[in-house]
PDB file of C-alpha atoms in Angstrom:
ATOM      1  CA  PRO G  27     -31.871 -14.697 -16.282  1.00 70.00           C
ATOM      2  CA  VAL G  28     -28.214 -15.923 -16.625  1.00 78.00           C
ATOM      3  CA  THR G  29     -26.650 -18.736 -18.906  1.00 82.00           C
ATOM      4  CA  MET G  30     -24.871 -21.662 -17.707  1.00 81.00           C
ATOM      5  CA  LYS G  31     -21.676 -20.436 -18.696  1.00 78.00           C
ATOM      6  CA  ASP G  32     -21.447 -17.058 -17.006  1.00 78.00           C
ATOM      7  CA  LEU G  33     -23.132 -18.956 -13.846  1.00 79.00           C
ATOM      8  CA  GLN G  34     -20.391 -21.063 -13.877  1.00 77.00           C
ATOM      9  CA  ALA G  35     -17.697 -18.422 -14.127  1.00 74.00           C
ATOM     10  CA  ALA G  36     -19.279 -16.744 -11.360  1.00 74.00           C
ATOM     11  CA  ILE G  37     -19.190 -19.673  -9.010  1.00 74.00           C
ATOM     12  CA  ASP G  38     -15.552 -20.578  -9.892  1.00 68.00           C
ATOM     13  CA  LYS G  39     -14.354 -16.952  -9.161  1.00 63.00           C
ATOM     14  CA  ALA G  40     -15.964 -17.199  -5.860  1.00 62.00           C
ATOM     15  CA  HIS G  41     -14.386 -20.881  -4.971  1.00 53.00           C
ATOM     16  CA  ILE G  42     -11.225 -19.322  -5.150  1.00 48.00           C
ATOM     17  CA  PHE G  43     -11.416 -17.897  -1.953  1.00 47.00           C
ATOM     18  CA  GLU G  44     -12.697 -20.894   0.043  1.00 45.00           C
ATOM     19  CA  ALA G  45     -10.276 -23.275  -1.782  1.00 43.00           C
ATOM     20  CA  PRO G  46      -8.311 -24.932   0.829  1.00 46.00           C
ATOM     21  CA  GLU G  47      -4.294 -24.747   1.292  1.00 49.00           C
ATOM     22  CA  PRO G  48      -2.533 -27.238  -0.419  1.00 45.00           C
ATOM     23  CA  HIS G  49      -0.557 -29.845   1.282  1.00 45.00           C
ATOM     24  CA  GLY G  50       1.996 -28.295   3.249  1.00 45.00           C
ATOM     25  CA  ARG G  51       1.524 -24.700   2.242  1.00 48.00           C
ATOM     26  CA  ALA G  52      -0.159 -23.650   5.790  1.00 48.00           C
ATOM     27  CA  ASP G  53       3.315 -24.032   7.286  1.00 49.00           C
ATOM     28  CA  ARG G  54       5.053 -22.115   4.878  1.00 53.00           C
ATOM     29  CA  PRO G  55       6.077 -18.595   5.791  1.00 61.00           C
ATOM     30  CA  SER G  56       3.729 -15.895   4.243  1.00 74.00           C
ATOM     31  CA  ALA G  57       4.752 -12.405   3.292  1.00 84.00           C
ATOM     32  CA  PHE G  58       2.007 -11.380   5.218  1.00 89.00           C
ATOM     33  CA  ASP G  59       2.731 -12.873   8.789  1.00 87.00           C
ATOM     34  CA  GLN G  60       3.600  -9.746  10.027  1.00 87.00           C
ATOM     35  CA  LEU G  61      -0.479  -9.355   9.721  1.00 90.00           C
ATOM     36  CA  ILE G  62      -1.798 -11.154  12.680  1.00 90.00           C
ATOM     37  CA  SER G  63      -4.502 -12.505  12.820  1.00 92.00           C
ATOM     38  CA  ARG G  64      -7.406 -15.292  12.280  1.00 91.00           C
ATOM     39  CA  SER G  65     -10.835 -13.931  11.296  1.00 93.00           C
ATOM     40  CA  PRO G  66     -12.683 -14.756   8.164  1.00 93.00           C
ATOM     41  CA  GLN G  67     -11.889 -10.756   7.601  1.00 93.00           C
ATOM     42  CA  MET G  68      -8.223 -10.875   7.312  1.00 94.00           C
ATOM     43  CA  LYS G  69      -8.072 -14.273   5.855  1.00 93.00           C
ATOM     44  CA  LEU G  70      -9.859 -13.179   2.861  1.00 93.00           C
ATOM     45  CA  LEU G  71      -8.079  -9.941   2.697  1.00 94.00           C
ATOM     46  CA  LYS G  72      -4.210 -11.563   2.868  1.00 93.00           C
ATOM     47  CA  HIS G  73      -5.651 -13.906   0.055  1.00 92.00           C
ATOM     48  CA  LEU G  74      -7.095 -10.815  -2.181  1.00 92.00           C
ATOM     49  CA  ALA G  75      -3.853  -9.241  -1.411  1.00 93.00           C
ATOM     50  CA  THR G  76      -1.722 -12.041  -2.492  1.00 93.00           C
ATOM     51  CA  GLU G  77      -3.581 -12.132  -5.592  1.00 92.00           C
ATOM     52  CA  VAL G  78      -3.049  -8.422  -6.557  1.00 91.00           C
ATOM     53  CA  ALA G  79       0.837  -8.753  -5.870  1.00 93.00           C
ATOM     54  CA  GLN G  80       1.055 -11.231  -8.902  1.00 90.00           C
ATOM     55  CA  THR G  81      -0.528  -8.796 -10.783  1.00 87.00           C
ATOM     56  CA  ASP G  82       1.059  -5.801 -13.356  1.00 81.00           C
ATOM     57  CA  ALA G  83      -1.089  -3.311 -11.514  1.00 81.00           C
ATOM     58  CA  THR G  84       1.292  -0.396 -10.460  1.00 84.00           C
ATOM     59  CA  THR G  85      -1.142   1.472  -8.296  1.00 93.00           C
ATOM     60  CA  ILE G  86      -2.931  -0.006  -5.400  1.00 95.00           C
ATOM     61  CA  LEU G  87      -5.081   2.362  -2.602  1.00 96.00           C
ATOM     62  CA  ILE G  88      -5.267   0.797   1.037  1.00 97.00           C
ATOM     63  CA  THR G  89      -7.762   2.340   2.987  1.00 97.00           C
ATOM     64  CA  GLY G  90      -8.302   1.742   6.880  1.00 95.00           C
ATOM     65  CA  GLU G  91      -8.026   3.591  10.284  1.00 95.00           C
ATOM     66  CA  SER G  92      -5.280   4.253  11.882  1.00 93.00           C
ATOM     67  CA  GLY G  93      -3.038   1.275  13.222  1.00 90.00           C
ATOM     68  CA  THR G  94      -4.762  -1.211  11.048  1.00 93.00           C
ATOM     69  CA  GLY G  95      -1.552  -1.975   9.679  1.00 93.00           C
ATOM     70  CA  LYS G  96      -1.727  -0.872   5.972  1.00 96.00           C
ATOM     71  CA  GLU G  97       2.203  -0.171   6.100  1.00 96.00           C
ATOM     72  CA  LEU G  98       2.423  -3.943   7.170  1.00 95.00           C
ATOM     73  CA  LEU G  99       0.232  -4.743   4.027  1.00 96.00           C
ATOM     74  CA  ALA G 100       1.890  -2.509   1.406  1.00 96.00           C
ATOM     75  CA  GLN G 101       5.392  -4.842   2.303  1.00 96.00           C
ATOM     76  CA  GLY G 102       3.341  -7.859   2.164  1.00 95.00           C
ATOM     77  CA  ILE G 103       2.196  -7.020  -1.409  1.00 95.00           C
ATOM     78  CA  HIS G 104       5.953  -6.006  -2.080  1.00 96.00           C
ATOM     79  CA  ALA G 105       7.529  -9.145  -0.635  1.00 94.00           C
ATOM     80  CA  ALA G 106       4.661 -11.201  -2.691  1.00 94.00           C
ATOM     81  CA  GLY G 107       5.063  -9.926  -5.858  1.00 93.00           C
ATOM     82  CA  PRO G 108       7.557  -9.637  -8.566  1.00 92.00           C
ATOM     83  CA  ARG G 109       9.216  -6.694  -7.474  1.00 93.00           C
ATOM     84  CA  SER G 110      10.200  -8.210  -4.217  1.00 93.00           C
ATOM     85  CA  LYS G 111      13.983  -7.936  -5.172  1.00 94.00           C
ATOM     86  CA  GLY G 112      13.959  -4.259  -5.647  1.00 95.00           C
ATOM     87  CA  PRO G 113      13.897  -1.816  -2.746  1.00 96.00           C
ATOM     88  CA  PHE G 114      10.778  -0.897  -0.583  1.00 97.00           C
ATOM     89  CA  VAL G 115      10.691   2.915  -0.065  1.00 97.00           C
ATOM     90  CA  ALA G 116       7.970   4.463   2.425  1.00 96.00           C
ATOM     91  CA  LEU G 117       7.194   8.136   2.658  1.00 95.00           C
ATOM     92  CA  ASN G 118       4.685   9.450   5.459  1.00 95.00           C
ATOM     93  CA  CYS G 119       3.287  12.492   3.375  1.00 93.00           C
ATOM     94  CA  ALA G 120       1.789  14.094   6.601  1.00 91.00           C
ATOM     95  CA  CYS G 121       5.224  14.211   7.895  1.00 91.00           C
ATOM     96  CA  ILE G 122       6.919  16.057   5.480  1.00 90.00           C
ATOM     97  CA  PRO G 123       6.446  19.913   5.219  1.00 87.00           C
ATOM     98  CA  GLU G 124       4.425  21.042   2.143  1.00 83.00           C
ATOM     99  CA  GLN G 125       7.439  22.800   0.836  1.00 78.00           C
ATOM    100  CA  LEU G 126       9.746  19.855   0.930  1.00 85.00           C
ATOM    101  CA  LEU G 127       7.670  17.212  -0.127  1.00 90.00           C
ATOM    102  CA  GLU G 128       8.033  17.650  -3.992  1.00 85.00           C
ATOM    103  CA  SER G 129      11.731  17.616  -3.304  1.00 86.00           C
ATOM    104  CA  GLU G 130      11.454  14.495  -1.548  1.00 89.00           C
ATOM    105  CA  LEU G 131       9.712  13.151  -3.939  1.00 92.00           C
ATOM    106  CA  PHE G 132      11.152  14.127  -7.078  1.00 89.00           C
ATOM    107  CA  GLY G 133      14.705  14.877  -6.221  1.00 84.00           C
ATOM    108  CA  TYR G 134      16.689  17.902  -7.071  1.00 81.00           C
ATOM    109  CA  GLN G 135      19.881  18.904  -8.877  1.00 77.00           C
ATOM    110  CA  ARG G 136      22.811  20.955  -7.510  1.00 75.00           C
ATOM    111  CA  GLY G 137      21.922  24.345  -7.366  1.00 66.00           C
ATOM    112  CA  ALA G 138      18.286  23.841  -7.876  1.00 64.00           C
ATOM    113  CA  PHE G 139      17.843  26.520  -4.470  1.00 70.00           C
ATOM    114  CA  THR G 140      19.812  27.779  -1.814  1.00 67.00           C
ATOM    115  CA  ASP G 141      20.251  24.710   0.557  1.00 73.00           C
ATOM    116  CA  ALA G 142      20.866  22.188  -2.696  1.00 69.00           C
ATOM    117  CA  LYS G 143      24.842  21.511  -2.217  1.00 73.00           C
ATOM    118  CA  GLN G 144      24.225  17.905  -4.051  1.00 81.00           C
ATOM    119  CA  THR G 145      22.395  16.302  -6.487  1.00 83.00           C
ATOM    120  CA  LYS G 146      19.726  14.245  -4.395  1.00 85.00           C
ATOM    121  CA  PRO G 147      17.223  11.360  -5.760  1.00 87.00           C
ATOM    122  CA  GLY G 148      13.980  11.429  -4.759  1.00 90.00           C
ATOM    123  CA  ARG G 149      11.890   8.761  -3.426  1.00 94.00           C
ATOM    124  CA  PHE G 150      10.479   7.557  -7.103  1.00 95.00           C
ATOM    125  CA  GLN G 151      14.143   7.226  -8.401  1.00 94.00           C
ATOM    126  CA  GLN G 152      14.994   5.860  -4.917  1.00 95.00           C
ATOM    127  CA  ALA G 153      12.486   2.996  -5.483  1.00 96.00           C
ATOM    128  CA  GLU G 154      13.535   2.255  -8.871  1.00 95.00           C
ATOM    129  CA  GLY G 155      12.435  -1.472  -9.558  1.00 95.00           C
ATOM    130  CA  GLY G 156      10.438  -2.007  -6.391  1.00 96.00           C
ATOM    131  CA  THR G 157       7.748  -0.390  -4.795  1.00 96.00           C
ATOM    132  CA  LEU G 158       6.949   3.118  -3.322  1.00 97.00           C
ATOM    133  CA  PHE G 159       4.859   2.991  -0.571  1.00 97.00           C
ATOM    134  CA  LEU G 160       2.844   6.851   0.264  1.00 97.00           C
ATOM    135  CA  ASP G 161       1.136   7.235   3.422  1.00 96.00           C
ATOM    136  CA  GLU G 162      -1.186   9.820   4.311  1.00 96.00           C
ATOM    137  CA  ILE G 163      -1.882  10.315   0.591  1.00 96.00           C
ATOM    138  CA  GLY G 164      -5.082  12.477   1.718  1.00 94.00           C
ATOM    139  CA  GLU G 165      -2.434  15.446   3.336  1.00 93.00           C
ATOM    140  CA  MET G 166      -0.557  15.933   0.069  1.00 93.00           C
ATOM    141  CA  SER G 167      -0.496  19.458  -0.991  1.00 91.00           C
ATOM    142  CA  ALA G 168      -2.765  20.344  -4.498  1.00 92.00           C
ATOM    143  CA  SER G 169       0.726  21.171  -6.137  1.00 90.00           C
ATOM    144  CA  ALA G 170       2.257  17.582  -5.152  1.00 91.00           C
ATOM    145  CA  GLN G 171      -1.182  16.177  -6.503  1.00 95.00           C
ATOM    146  CA  ALA G 172      -0.764  17.253  -9.836  1.00 94.00           C
ATOM    147  CA  LYS G 173       2.910  16.278 -10.272  1.00 92.00           C
ATOM    148  CA  LEU G 174       2.034  13.164  -8.676  1.00 94.00           C
ATOM    149  CA  LEU G 175      -0.726  12.840 -11.334  1.00 95.00           C
ATOM    150  CA  ARG G 176       1.763  13.030 -14.062  1.00 94.00           C
ATOM    151  CA  VAL G 177       4.130  10.729 -12.784  1.00 94.00           C
ATOM    152  CA  LEU G 178       1.643   8.088 -12.573  1.00 94.00           C
ATOM    153  CA  GLU G 179       0.559   8.995 -15.940  1.00 94.00           C
ATOM    154  CA  THR G 180       3.757   8.929 -17.932  1.00 94.00           C
ATOM    155  CA  HIS G 181       5.919   7.296 -15.617  1.00 93.00           C
ATOM    156  CA  GLN G 182       8.498   9.614 -15.362  1.00 93.00           C
ATOM    157  CA  VAL G 183       9.878  12.231 -12.718  1.00 91.00           C
ATOM    158  CA  ASP G 184      11.565  15.914 -13.321  1.00 88.00           C
ATOM    159  CA  PRO G 185      13.878  16.677 -10.315  1.00 83.00           C
ATOM    160  CA  LEU G 186      14.076  20.324  -9.487  1.00 79.00           C
ATOM    161  CA  GLY G 187      16.433  22.475 -11.367  1.00 78.00           C
ATOM    162  CA  ASP G 188      16.660  19.766 -14.066  1.00 77.00           C
ATOM    163  CA  THR G 189      15.660  20.262 -17.846  1.00 77.00           C
ATOM    164  CA  HIS G 190      15.455  16.706 -18.275  1.00 85.00           C
ATOM    165  CA  SER G 191      13.228  13.495 -17.145  1.00 90.00           C
ATOM    166  CA  ILE G 192      13.706  10.039 -15.863  1.00 91.00           C
ATOM    167  CA  HIS G 193      11.860   7.071 -16.660  1.00 94.00           C
ATOM    168  CA  VAL G 194      10.748   5.311 -13.450  1.00 93.00           C
ATOM    169  CA  ASP G 195       9.743   1.594 -13.446  1.00 94.00           C
ATOM    170  CA  ILE G 196       7.947   1.038 -10.163  1.00 95.00           C
ATOM    171  CA  ARG G 197       4.746   0.081  -8.064  1.00 95.00           C
ATOM    172  CA  VAL G 198       3.085   3.037  -5.967  1.00 96.00           C
ATOM    173  CA  ILE G 199       1.085   2.086  -3.164  1.00 97.00           C
ATOM    174  CA  ALA G 200      -0.828   4.700  -1.707  1.00 97.00           C
ATOM    175  CA  ALA G 201      -2.606   4.594   1.813  1.00 97.00           C
ATOM    176  CA  THR G 202      -4.723   6.869   3.653  1.00 97.00           C
ATOM    177  CA  ASN G 203      -7.320   7.002   6.771  1.00 95.00           C
ATOM    178  CA  GLU G 204      -8.995   9.760   4.915  1.00 95.00           C
ATOM    179  CA  ASP G 205     -12.194   9.225   3.169  1.00 95.00           C
ATOM    180  CA  LEU G 206     -10.903  10.473  -0.115  1.00 96.00           C
ATOM    181  CA  PRO G 207     -14.454  10.999  -2.150  1.00 95.00           C
ATOM    182  CA  ALA G 208     -15.591  13.331   0.570  1.00 96.00           C
ATOM    183  CA  GLN G 209     -12.075  15.283   0.119  1.00 96.00           C
ATOM    184  CA  ILE G 210     -13.146  15.615  -3.510  1.00 96.00           C
ATOM    185  CA  LYS G 211     -16.113  17.113  -2.792  1.00 96.00           C
ATOM    186  CA  ALA G 212     -14.694  19.454  -0.562  1.00 96.00           C
ATOM    187  CA  GLY G 213     -11.982  19.832  -2.998  1.00 95.00           C
ATOM    188  CA  ARG G 214      -9.309  19.043  -1.373  1.00 95.00           C
ATOM    189  CA  PHE G 215      -8.210  16.061  -3.575  1.00 96.00           C
ATOM    190  CA  ARG G 216      -8.154  15.597  -7.192  1.00 96.00           C
ATOM    191  CA  LEU G 217     -10.697  13.707  -8.643  1.00 96.00           C
ATOM    192  CA  ASP G 218      -8.248  12.553 -11.808  1.00 96.00           C
ATOM    193  CA  LEU G 219      -5.699  11.423  -9.128  1.00 96.00           C
ATOM    194  CA  TYR G 220      -7.726   9.203  -7.004  1.00 96.00           C
ATOM    195  CA  TYR G 221      -9.165   7.417  -9.885  1.00 94.00           C
ATOM    196  CA  ARG G 222      -5.368   6.905 -10.744  1.00 94.00           C
ATOM    197  CA  LEU G 223      -4.437   5.879  -7.451  1.00 95.00           C
ATOM    198  CA  ASN G 224      -7.631   3.608  -6.861  1.00 93.00           C
ATOM    199  CA  VAL G 225      -6.621   1.178  -9.740  1.00 90.00           C
ATOM    200  CA  ILE G 226      -6.979  -2.056  -6.983  1.00 91.00           C
ATOM    201  CA  PRO G 227      -8.758  -0.694  -3.945  1.00 93.00           C
ATOM    202  CA  VAL G 228      -8.101  -3.010  -0.743  1.00 94.00           C
ATOM    203  CA  ARG G 229      -9.813  -1.843   2.660  1.00 95.00           C
ATOM    204  CA  ILE G 230      -8.503  -3.248   5.892  1.00 96.00           C
ATOM    205  CA  PRO G 231     -11.272  -3.444   8.363  1.00 95.00           C
ATOM    206  CA  PRO G 232     -10.646  -1.820  11.895  1.00 94.00           C
ATOM    207  CA  LEU G 233     -10.570  -4.050  15.130  1.00 93.00           C
ATOM    208  CA  ARG G 234     -14.152  -3.530  16.045  1.00 93.00           C
ATOM    209  CA  GLU G 235     -14.852  -5.649  12.973  1.00 94.00           C
ATOM    210  CA  ARG G 236     -12.851  -8.804  13.667  1.00 93.00           C
ATOM    211  CA  ALA G 237     -13.133  -9.204  17.443  1.00 93.00           C
ATOM    212  CA  GLU G 238     -11.574 -12.382  16.693  1.00 93.00           C
ATOM    213  CA  ASP G 239      -8.261 -10.926  16.313  1.00 93.00           C
ATOM    214  CA  ILE G 240      -8.267  -9.348  19.828  1.00 92.00           C
ATOM    215  CA  PRO G 241      -6.772 -12.439  21.532  1.00 92.00           C
ATOM    216  CA  VAL G 242      -4.182 -13.452  19.153  1.00 91.00           C
ATOM    217  CA  LEU G 243      -2.963 -10.085  19.118  1.00 91.00           C
ATOM    218  CA  ALA G 244      -2.855  -9.562  22.462  1.00 91.00           C
ATOM    219  CA  GLU G 245      -0.740 -12.664  22.847  1.00 89.00           C
ATOM    220  CA  ALA G 246       1.388 -11.730  20.766  1.00 87.00           C
ATOM    221  CA  PHE G 247       2.196  -8.326  22.057  1.00 87.00           C
ATOM    222  CA  LEU G 248       2.801  -9.806  25.629  1.00 88.00           C
ATOM    223  CA  ARG G 249       4.705 -12.445  23.957  1.00 85.00           C
ATOM    224  CA  LYS G 250       7.140  -9.705  22.192  1.00 82.00           C
ATOM    225  CA  HIS G 251       7.175  -7.203  25.747  1.00 83.00           C
ATOM    226  CA  ALA G 252       7.533 -10.341  28.049  1.00 81.00           C
ATOM    227  CA  GLY G 253      10.165 -11.986  25.814  1.00 71.00           C
ATOM    228  CA  ASP G 254       8.204 -15.527  27.197  1.00 62.00           C
ATOM    229  CA  ASP G 255       7.274 -17.808  23.796  1.00 59.00           C
ATOM    230  CA  ARG G 256       5.609 -19.410  26.364  1.00 61.00           C
ATOM    231  CA  ILE G 257       2.598 -17.107  27.066  1.00 58.00           C
ATOM    232  CA  HIS G 258      -0.618 -18.664  25.562  1.00 61.00           C
ATOM    233  CA  PHE G 259      -4.436 -17.363  26.024  1.00 59.00           C
ATOM    234  CA  SER G 260      -7.078 -20.072  26.059  1.00 56.00           C
ATOM    235  CA  ASN G 261     -10.003 -19.658  23.779  1.00 56.00           C
TER     236      ASN G 261
END
């Protein structure tokens, strides 16, 4: 059983994904132009990402296999949102040694440890007013996870060696190719952090689920490396 009011609201909500582009809008540059595609799945994803970018949500979790374009999507969300004039700061958590990750994220004061010859702001401070993109979030150590959770809850960072907390106003976009629910069950990822990051989940489908994108991607790569804009694949 459903009321007409609820039914109409559901129809209106579903219809926004099929609404035609306003006159002339299709020719305008998009923040997601770097995500080359023509499949219905990616069209829907870009529409969703555009809507997400306009929200006040400060945490977004992008999931998808390696090479699907998670950082490109994060850059698009940043560019399409109200923080676009602020910096976009990216950090691959898997590329930073565990003992250095916390100082990279939160910064440190001069003298905080042996090699700290000068004060260095962390990535959270560098992203002030903009977006911090944390790639491979599933590789973060348990200690760093706990400190990241506190920052997401309080919007304050504690640089190493500093006795004062620093307020930060940023959007955090995390990404992973890991199955985080499985990591939680295995005790390698915090459940409370997952809920903090997964406020708005966005999944990028792998290429095998959108075969229509293979020709346009191949054409784009060939143009890029051959330097010939005349190259065109017939359908």
